[in-house]
CSV table of C-alpha atoms in Angstrom, one decimal:
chain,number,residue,atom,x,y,z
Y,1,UNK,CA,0.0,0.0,0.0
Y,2,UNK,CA,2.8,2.2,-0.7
Y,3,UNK,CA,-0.1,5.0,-2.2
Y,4,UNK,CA,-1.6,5.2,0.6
Y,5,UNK,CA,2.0,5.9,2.3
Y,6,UNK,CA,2.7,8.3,-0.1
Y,7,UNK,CA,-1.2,10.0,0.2
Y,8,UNK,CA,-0.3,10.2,4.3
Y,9,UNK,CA,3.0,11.8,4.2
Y,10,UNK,CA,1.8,14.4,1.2
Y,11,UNK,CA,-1.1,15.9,3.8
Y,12,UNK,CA,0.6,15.4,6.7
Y,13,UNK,CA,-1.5,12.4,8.3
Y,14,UNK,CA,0.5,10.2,11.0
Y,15,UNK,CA,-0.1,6.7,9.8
Y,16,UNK,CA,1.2,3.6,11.9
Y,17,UNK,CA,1.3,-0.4,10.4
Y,18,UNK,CA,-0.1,-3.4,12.3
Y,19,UNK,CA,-0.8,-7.0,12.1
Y,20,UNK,CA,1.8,-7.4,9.6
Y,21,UNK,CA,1.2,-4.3,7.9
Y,22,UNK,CA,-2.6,-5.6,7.0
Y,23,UNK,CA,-4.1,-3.4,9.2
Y,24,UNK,CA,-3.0,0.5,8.5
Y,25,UNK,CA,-4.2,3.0,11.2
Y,26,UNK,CA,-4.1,6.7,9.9
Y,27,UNK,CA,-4.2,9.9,12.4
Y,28,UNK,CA,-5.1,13.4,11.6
Y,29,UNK,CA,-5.4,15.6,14.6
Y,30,UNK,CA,-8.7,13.5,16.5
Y,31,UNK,CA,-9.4,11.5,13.6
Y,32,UNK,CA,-8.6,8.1,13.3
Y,33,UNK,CA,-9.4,5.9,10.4
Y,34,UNK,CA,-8.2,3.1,9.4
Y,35,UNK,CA,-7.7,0.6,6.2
Y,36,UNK,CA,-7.3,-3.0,6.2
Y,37,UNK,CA,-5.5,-5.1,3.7
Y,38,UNK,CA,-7.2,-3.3,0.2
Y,39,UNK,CA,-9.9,-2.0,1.6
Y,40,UNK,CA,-9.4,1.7,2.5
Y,41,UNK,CA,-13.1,1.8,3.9
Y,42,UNK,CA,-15.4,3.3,1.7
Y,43,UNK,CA,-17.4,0.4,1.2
Y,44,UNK,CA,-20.1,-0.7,3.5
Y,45,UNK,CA,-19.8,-4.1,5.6
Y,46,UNK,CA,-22.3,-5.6,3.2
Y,47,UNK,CA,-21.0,-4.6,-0.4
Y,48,UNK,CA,-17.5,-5.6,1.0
Y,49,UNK,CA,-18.8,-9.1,2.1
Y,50,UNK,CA,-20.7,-9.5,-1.3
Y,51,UNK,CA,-18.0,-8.4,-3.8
Y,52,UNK,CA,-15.7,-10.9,-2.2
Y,53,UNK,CA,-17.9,-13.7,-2.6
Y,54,UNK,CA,-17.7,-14.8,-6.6
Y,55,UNK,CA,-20.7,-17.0,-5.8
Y,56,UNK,CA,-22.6,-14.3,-4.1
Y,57,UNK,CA,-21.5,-11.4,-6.5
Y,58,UNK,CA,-23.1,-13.5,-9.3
Y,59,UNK,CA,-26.3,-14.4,-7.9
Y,60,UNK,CA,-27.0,-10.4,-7.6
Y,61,UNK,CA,-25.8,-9.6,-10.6
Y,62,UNK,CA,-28.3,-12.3,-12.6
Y,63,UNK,CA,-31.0,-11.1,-10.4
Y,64,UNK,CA,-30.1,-7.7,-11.5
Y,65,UNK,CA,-30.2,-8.3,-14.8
Y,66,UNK,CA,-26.8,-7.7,-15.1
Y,67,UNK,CA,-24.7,-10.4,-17.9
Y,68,UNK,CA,-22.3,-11.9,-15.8
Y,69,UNK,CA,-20.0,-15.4,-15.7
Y,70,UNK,CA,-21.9,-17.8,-13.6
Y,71,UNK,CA,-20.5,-18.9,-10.5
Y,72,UNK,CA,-21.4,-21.9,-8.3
Y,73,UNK,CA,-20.6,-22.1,-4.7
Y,74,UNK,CA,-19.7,-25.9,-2.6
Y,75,UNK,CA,-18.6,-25.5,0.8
Y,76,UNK,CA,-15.9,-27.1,2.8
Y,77,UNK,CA,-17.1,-30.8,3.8
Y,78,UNK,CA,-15.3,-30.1,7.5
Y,79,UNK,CA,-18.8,-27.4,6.9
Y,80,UNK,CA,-20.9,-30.6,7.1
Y,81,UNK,CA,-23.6,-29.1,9.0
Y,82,UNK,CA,-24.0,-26.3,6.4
Y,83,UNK,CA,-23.6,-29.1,3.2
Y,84,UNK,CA,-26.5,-30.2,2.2
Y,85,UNK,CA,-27.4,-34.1,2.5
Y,86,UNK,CA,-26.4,-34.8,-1.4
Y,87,UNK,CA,-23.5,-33.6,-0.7
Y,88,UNK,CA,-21.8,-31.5,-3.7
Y,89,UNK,CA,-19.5,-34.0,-6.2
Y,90,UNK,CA,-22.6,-35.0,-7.7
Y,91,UNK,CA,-23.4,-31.4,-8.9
Y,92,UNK,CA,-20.0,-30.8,-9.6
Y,93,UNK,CA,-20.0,-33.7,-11.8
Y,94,UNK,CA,-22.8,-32.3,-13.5
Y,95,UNK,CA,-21.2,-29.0,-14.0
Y,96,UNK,CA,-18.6,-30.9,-15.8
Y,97,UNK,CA,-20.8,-32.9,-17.9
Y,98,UNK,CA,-22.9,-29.4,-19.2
Y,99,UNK,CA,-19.3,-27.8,-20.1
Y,100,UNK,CA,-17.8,-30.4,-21.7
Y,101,UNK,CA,-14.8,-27.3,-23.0
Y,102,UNK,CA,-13.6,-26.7,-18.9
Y,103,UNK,CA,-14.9,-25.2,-16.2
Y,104,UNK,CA,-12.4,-23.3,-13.5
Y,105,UNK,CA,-11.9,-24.5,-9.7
Y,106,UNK,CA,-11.3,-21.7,-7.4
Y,107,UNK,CA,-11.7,-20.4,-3.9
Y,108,UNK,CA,-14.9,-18.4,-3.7
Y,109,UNK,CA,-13.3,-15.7,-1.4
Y,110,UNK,CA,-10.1,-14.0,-2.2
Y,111,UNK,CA,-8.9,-11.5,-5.0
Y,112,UNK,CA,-5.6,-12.9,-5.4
Y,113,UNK,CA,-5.7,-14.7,-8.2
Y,114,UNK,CA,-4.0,-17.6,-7.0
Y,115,UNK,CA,-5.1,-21.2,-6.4
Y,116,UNK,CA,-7.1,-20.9,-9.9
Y,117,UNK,CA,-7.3,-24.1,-12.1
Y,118,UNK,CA,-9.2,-24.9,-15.4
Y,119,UNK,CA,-10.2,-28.6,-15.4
Y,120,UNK,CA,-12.0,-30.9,-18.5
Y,121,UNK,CA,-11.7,-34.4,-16.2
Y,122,UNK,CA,-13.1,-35.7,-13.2
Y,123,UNK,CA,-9.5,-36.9,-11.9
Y,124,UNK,CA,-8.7,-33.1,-12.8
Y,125,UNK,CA,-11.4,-31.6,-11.2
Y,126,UNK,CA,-11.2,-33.9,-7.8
Y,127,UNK,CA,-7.7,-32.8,-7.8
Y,128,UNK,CA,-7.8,-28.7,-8.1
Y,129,UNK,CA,-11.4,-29.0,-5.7
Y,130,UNK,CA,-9.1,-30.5,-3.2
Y,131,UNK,CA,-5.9,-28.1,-3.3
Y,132,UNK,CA,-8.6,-25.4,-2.8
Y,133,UNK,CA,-10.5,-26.6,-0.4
Y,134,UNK,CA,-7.2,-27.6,2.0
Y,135,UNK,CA,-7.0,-23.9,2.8
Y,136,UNK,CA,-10.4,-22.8,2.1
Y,137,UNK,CA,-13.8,-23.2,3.1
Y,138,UNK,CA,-15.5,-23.3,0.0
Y,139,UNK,CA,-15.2,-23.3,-3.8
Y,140,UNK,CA,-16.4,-21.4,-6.5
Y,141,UNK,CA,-17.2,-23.1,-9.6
Y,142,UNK,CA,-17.6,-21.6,-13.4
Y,143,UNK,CA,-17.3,-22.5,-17.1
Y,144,UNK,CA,-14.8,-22.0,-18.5
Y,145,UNK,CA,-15.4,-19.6,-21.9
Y,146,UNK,CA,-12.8,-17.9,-24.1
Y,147,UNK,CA,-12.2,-14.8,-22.8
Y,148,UNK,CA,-11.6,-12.8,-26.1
Y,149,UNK,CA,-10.2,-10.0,-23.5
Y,150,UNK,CA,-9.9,-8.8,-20.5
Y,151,UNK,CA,-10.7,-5.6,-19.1
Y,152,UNK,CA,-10.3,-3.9,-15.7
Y,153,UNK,CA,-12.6,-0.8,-14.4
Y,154,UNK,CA,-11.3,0.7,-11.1
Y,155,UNK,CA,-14.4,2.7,-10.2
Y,156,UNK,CA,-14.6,5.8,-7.2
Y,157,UNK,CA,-18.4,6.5,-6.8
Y,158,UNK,CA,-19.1,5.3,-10.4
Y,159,UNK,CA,-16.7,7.3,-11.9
Y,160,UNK,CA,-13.4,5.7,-14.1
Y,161,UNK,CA,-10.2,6.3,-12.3
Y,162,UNK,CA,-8.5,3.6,-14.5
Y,163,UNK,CA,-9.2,1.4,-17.0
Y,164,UNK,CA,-6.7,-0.9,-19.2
Y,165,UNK,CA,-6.7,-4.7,-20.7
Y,166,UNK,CA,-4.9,-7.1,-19.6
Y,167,UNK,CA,-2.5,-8.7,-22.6
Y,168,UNK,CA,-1.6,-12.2,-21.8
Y,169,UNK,CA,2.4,-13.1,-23.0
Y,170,UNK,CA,2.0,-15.0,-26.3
Y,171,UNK,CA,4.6,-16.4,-29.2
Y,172,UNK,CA,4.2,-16.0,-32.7
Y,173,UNK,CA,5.5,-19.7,-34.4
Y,174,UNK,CA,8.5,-19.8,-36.5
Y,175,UNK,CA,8.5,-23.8,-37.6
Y,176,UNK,CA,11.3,-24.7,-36.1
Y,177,UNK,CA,11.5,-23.6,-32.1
Y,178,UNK,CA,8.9,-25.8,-29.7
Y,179,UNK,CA,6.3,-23.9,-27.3
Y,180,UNK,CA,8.6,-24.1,-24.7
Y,181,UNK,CA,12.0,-23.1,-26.5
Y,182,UNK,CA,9.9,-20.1,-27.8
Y,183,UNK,CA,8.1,-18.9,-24.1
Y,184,UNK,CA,11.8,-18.8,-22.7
Y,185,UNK,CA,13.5,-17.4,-25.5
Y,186,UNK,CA,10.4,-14.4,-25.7
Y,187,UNK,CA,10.1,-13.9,-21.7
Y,188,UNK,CA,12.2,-11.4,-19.9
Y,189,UNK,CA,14.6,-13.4,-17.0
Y,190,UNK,CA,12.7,-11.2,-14.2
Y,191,UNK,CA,9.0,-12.2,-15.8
Y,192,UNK,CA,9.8,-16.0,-15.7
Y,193,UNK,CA,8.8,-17.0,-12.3
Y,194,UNK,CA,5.1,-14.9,-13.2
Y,195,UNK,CA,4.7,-16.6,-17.0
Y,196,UNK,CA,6.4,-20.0,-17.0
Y,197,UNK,CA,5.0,-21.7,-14.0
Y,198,UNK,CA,1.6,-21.6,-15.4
Y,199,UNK,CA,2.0,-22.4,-18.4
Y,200,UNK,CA,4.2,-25.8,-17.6
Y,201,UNK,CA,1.5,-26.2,-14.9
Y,202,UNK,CA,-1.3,-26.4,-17.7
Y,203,UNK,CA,0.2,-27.8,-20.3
Y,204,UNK,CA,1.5,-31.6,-20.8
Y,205,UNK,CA,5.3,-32.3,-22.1
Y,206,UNK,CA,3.5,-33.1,-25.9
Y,207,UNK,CA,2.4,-29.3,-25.9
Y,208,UNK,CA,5.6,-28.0,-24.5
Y,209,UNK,CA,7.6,-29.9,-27.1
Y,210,UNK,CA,5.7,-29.4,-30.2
Y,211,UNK,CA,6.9,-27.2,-33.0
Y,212,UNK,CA,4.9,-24.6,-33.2
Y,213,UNK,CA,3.8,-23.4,-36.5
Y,214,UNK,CA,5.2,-20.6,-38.7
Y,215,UNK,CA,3.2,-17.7,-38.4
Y,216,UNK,CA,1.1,-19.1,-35.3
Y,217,UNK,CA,0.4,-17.1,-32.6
Y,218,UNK,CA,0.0,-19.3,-28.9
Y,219,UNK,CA,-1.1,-17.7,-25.7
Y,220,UNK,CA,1.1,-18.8,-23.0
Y,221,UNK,CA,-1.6,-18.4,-20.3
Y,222,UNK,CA,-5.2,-18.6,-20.2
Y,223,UNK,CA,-5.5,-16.6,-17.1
Y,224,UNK,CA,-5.6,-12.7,-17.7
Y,225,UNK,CA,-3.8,-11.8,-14.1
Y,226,UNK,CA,-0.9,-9.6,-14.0
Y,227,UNK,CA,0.6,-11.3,-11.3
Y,228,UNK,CA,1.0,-14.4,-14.2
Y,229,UNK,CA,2.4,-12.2,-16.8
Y,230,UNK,CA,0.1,-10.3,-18.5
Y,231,UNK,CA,0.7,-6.1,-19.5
Y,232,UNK,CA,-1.6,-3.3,-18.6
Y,233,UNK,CA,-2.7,-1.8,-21.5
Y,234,UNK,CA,-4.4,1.7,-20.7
Y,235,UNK,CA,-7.5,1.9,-22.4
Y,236,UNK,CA,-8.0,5.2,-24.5
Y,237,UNK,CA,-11.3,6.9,-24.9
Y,238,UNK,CA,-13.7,4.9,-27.4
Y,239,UNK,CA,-16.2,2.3,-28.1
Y,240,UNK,CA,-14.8,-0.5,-26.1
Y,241,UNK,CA,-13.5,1.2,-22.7
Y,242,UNK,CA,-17.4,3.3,-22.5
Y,243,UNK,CA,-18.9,0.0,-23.5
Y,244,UNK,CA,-16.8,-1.6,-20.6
Y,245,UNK,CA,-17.3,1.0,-18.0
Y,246,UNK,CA,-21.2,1.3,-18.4
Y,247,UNK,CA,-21.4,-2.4,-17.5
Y,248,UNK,CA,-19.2,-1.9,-14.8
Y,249,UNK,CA,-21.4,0.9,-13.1
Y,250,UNK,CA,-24.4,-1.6,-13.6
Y,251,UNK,CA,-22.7,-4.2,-11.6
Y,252,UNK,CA,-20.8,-1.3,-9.4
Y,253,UNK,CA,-24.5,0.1,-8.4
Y,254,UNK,CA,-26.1,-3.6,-7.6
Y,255,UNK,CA,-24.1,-4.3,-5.0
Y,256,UNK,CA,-24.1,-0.7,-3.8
Y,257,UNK,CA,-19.8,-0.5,-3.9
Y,258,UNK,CA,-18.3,2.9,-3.9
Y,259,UNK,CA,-14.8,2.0,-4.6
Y,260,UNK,CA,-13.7,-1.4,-6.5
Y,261,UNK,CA,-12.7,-3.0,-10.0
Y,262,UNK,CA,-14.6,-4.4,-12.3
Y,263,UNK,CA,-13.3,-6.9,-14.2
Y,264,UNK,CA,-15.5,-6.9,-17.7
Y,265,UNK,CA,-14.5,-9.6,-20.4
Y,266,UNK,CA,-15.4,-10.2,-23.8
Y,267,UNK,CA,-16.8,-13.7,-24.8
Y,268,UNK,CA,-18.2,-14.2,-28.1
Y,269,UNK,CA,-18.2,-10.3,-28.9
Y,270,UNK,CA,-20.8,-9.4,-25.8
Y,271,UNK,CA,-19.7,-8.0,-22.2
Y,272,UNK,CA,-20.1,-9.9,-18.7
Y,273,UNK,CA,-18.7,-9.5,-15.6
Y,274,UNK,CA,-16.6,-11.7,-14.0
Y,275,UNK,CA,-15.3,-10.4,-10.6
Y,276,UNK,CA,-15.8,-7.7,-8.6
Y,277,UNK,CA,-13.1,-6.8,-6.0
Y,278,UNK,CA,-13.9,-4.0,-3.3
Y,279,UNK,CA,-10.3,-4.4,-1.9
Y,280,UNK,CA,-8.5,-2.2,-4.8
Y,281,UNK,CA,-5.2,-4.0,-5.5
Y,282,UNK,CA,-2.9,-2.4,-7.9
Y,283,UNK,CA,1.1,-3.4,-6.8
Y,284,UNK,CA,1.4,-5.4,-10.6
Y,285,UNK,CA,-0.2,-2.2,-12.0
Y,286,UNK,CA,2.2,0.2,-10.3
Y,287,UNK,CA,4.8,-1.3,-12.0
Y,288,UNK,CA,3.6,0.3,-15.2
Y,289,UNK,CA,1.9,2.6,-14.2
Y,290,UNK,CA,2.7,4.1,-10.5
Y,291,UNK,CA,1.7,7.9,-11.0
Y,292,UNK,CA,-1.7,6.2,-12.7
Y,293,UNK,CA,-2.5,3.9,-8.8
Y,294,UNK,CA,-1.2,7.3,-6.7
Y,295,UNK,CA,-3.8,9.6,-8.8
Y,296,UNK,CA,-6.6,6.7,-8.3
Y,297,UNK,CA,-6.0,6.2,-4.4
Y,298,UNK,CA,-5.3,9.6,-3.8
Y,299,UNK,CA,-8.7,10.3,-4.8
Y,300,UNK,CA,-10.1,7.4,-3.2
Y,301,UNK,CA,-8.8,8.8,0.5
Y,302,UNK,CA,-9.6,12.6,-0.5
Y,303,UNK,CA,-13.2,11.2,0.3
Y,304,UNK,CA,-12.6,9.4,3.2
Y,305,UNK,CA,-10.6,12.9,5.1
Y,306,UNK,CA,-13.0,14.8,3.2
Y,307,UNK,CA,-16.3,13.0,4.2
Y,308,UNK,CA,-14.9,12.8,7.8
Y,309,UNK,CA,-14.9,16.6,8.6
């Protein structure tokens, strides 16, 4: 949260780490107010609690009217007395069976990005359900589509502080090099440990080792996080970044969030939402971009001081 360091020291506002640095207590004159982990505290209990549910956030968002990737939510069996009788393999079996492309495995809490895993068997899918659920207490579950792109909104009272798309790492074939000789010789040393490990994790050694054609272009990841390689790409003014922002008011004002990011994507040339995250997390971004994530938290804690006179 080095913004919100930088925010403090630039209007004089004492501000003291705890718990790790999670919980971040700011002081100006009697006024204490505090953030914890992403969420500077704009949001209400209820919006927060919502937006990180993936299960949750979808249910309001179809009942809104609002296009959006389905999510389905299984709880923890050590949760037995909140599972119902059936218990859940069966309907994640069924999920399976209706998607017969993939669907993704994930923990329905969380914005981190991590613990994410696209599955097409049941050995797959018994496997990724149970690395989730050993340090979670439930699972989200959704099919898996091709996300044509990827676009983040970061939204202050349902107004566009940023928006960019994520562009995933790809290689471009030249007939000769493999999928694997091509992702190392095309990845910077420092972005390695963020682009190879999921796409070895994902792919088999036949894909790795196969030439890849002249002229063919191969996405290295299927996920669109930053954290796993993908650019920031600032979206200018046009078509697709209003298009992308007005559904990501929509879904901003159903769950009633002030501050958050939307993240919008592209499947079959219509918009849905896929996340909502009401803890704004932006290190990857500042990489790129840090004047871009100072701007958009600066004006994030203006309210807060400024709402708090």
């Amino acid at each position: 949260m080095d913004a919100v360091k930088k925010y403090c020291v630039r209007h004089g506002i004492a501000i003291e780490l705890r718990s790790e640095g999670w919980l971040i207590v700011m002081h100006r004159g009697p006024r204490r107010h505090f953030a914890f982990g992403y969420d500077i505290g704009l949001n209400s209990a209820i919006a927060h609690r919502i937006a990180n549910d993936k299960a949750a956030t979808a249910e309001v968002l179809e009942i809104s009217g609002i296009a959006c990737i389905p999510h389905a939510l299984f709880l923890n069996p050590r949760l037995n007395e909140f599972v119902a009788a059936r218990g859940s393999w069966e309907a994640m079996l069924r999920l399976l069976e209706r998607h017969p492309s993939g669907i993704v495995v994930k923990p329905n809490e969380g914005t981190t990005g991590k613990s994410v895993f696209m599955v097409s068997t049941k050995p797959a899918l018994e496997l990724a359900v149970n690395r989730v659920l050993a340090s979670n207490a439930s699972v989200s579950i959704s099919p898996y589509v091709n996300i044509e792109r990827e676009v983040r909104v970061v939204l202050l009272d349902h107004l566009p502080v940023v928006v960019y798309d994520k562009d995933r790492p790809s290689v471009t074939g030249d007939g000769k090099r493999s999928l694997l000789e091509l992702a190392l010789a095309a990845t910077p040393v420092e972005q390695r440990s963020a682009v190879l490990p999921g796409m070895v994790g994902d792919l088999d050694r036949a894909d790795l080792d196969a030439i890849l054609p002249l002229g063919q272009r191969r996405v290295l990841n299927w996920r669109h996080n930053l954290d796993s390689g993908a650019r920031p790409i600032l979206l200018e003014q046009g078509e697709i970044r209003d298009a992308c922002v007005k559904i990501a008011i929509e879904a901003a004002k159903a769950i009633d969030i002030r501050f958050g990011s939307i993240d919008v994507v592209q499947v079959d040339g219509g918009l849905q939402i896929l996340e909502i995250n009401s803890g704004v997390m932006m290190e990857s971004l500042n990489r790129f971009h840090p004047d871009l994530v100072d701007d958009a938290y600066s004006a994030a804690l203006d309210k807060v001081f400024h709402e708090a006179r």
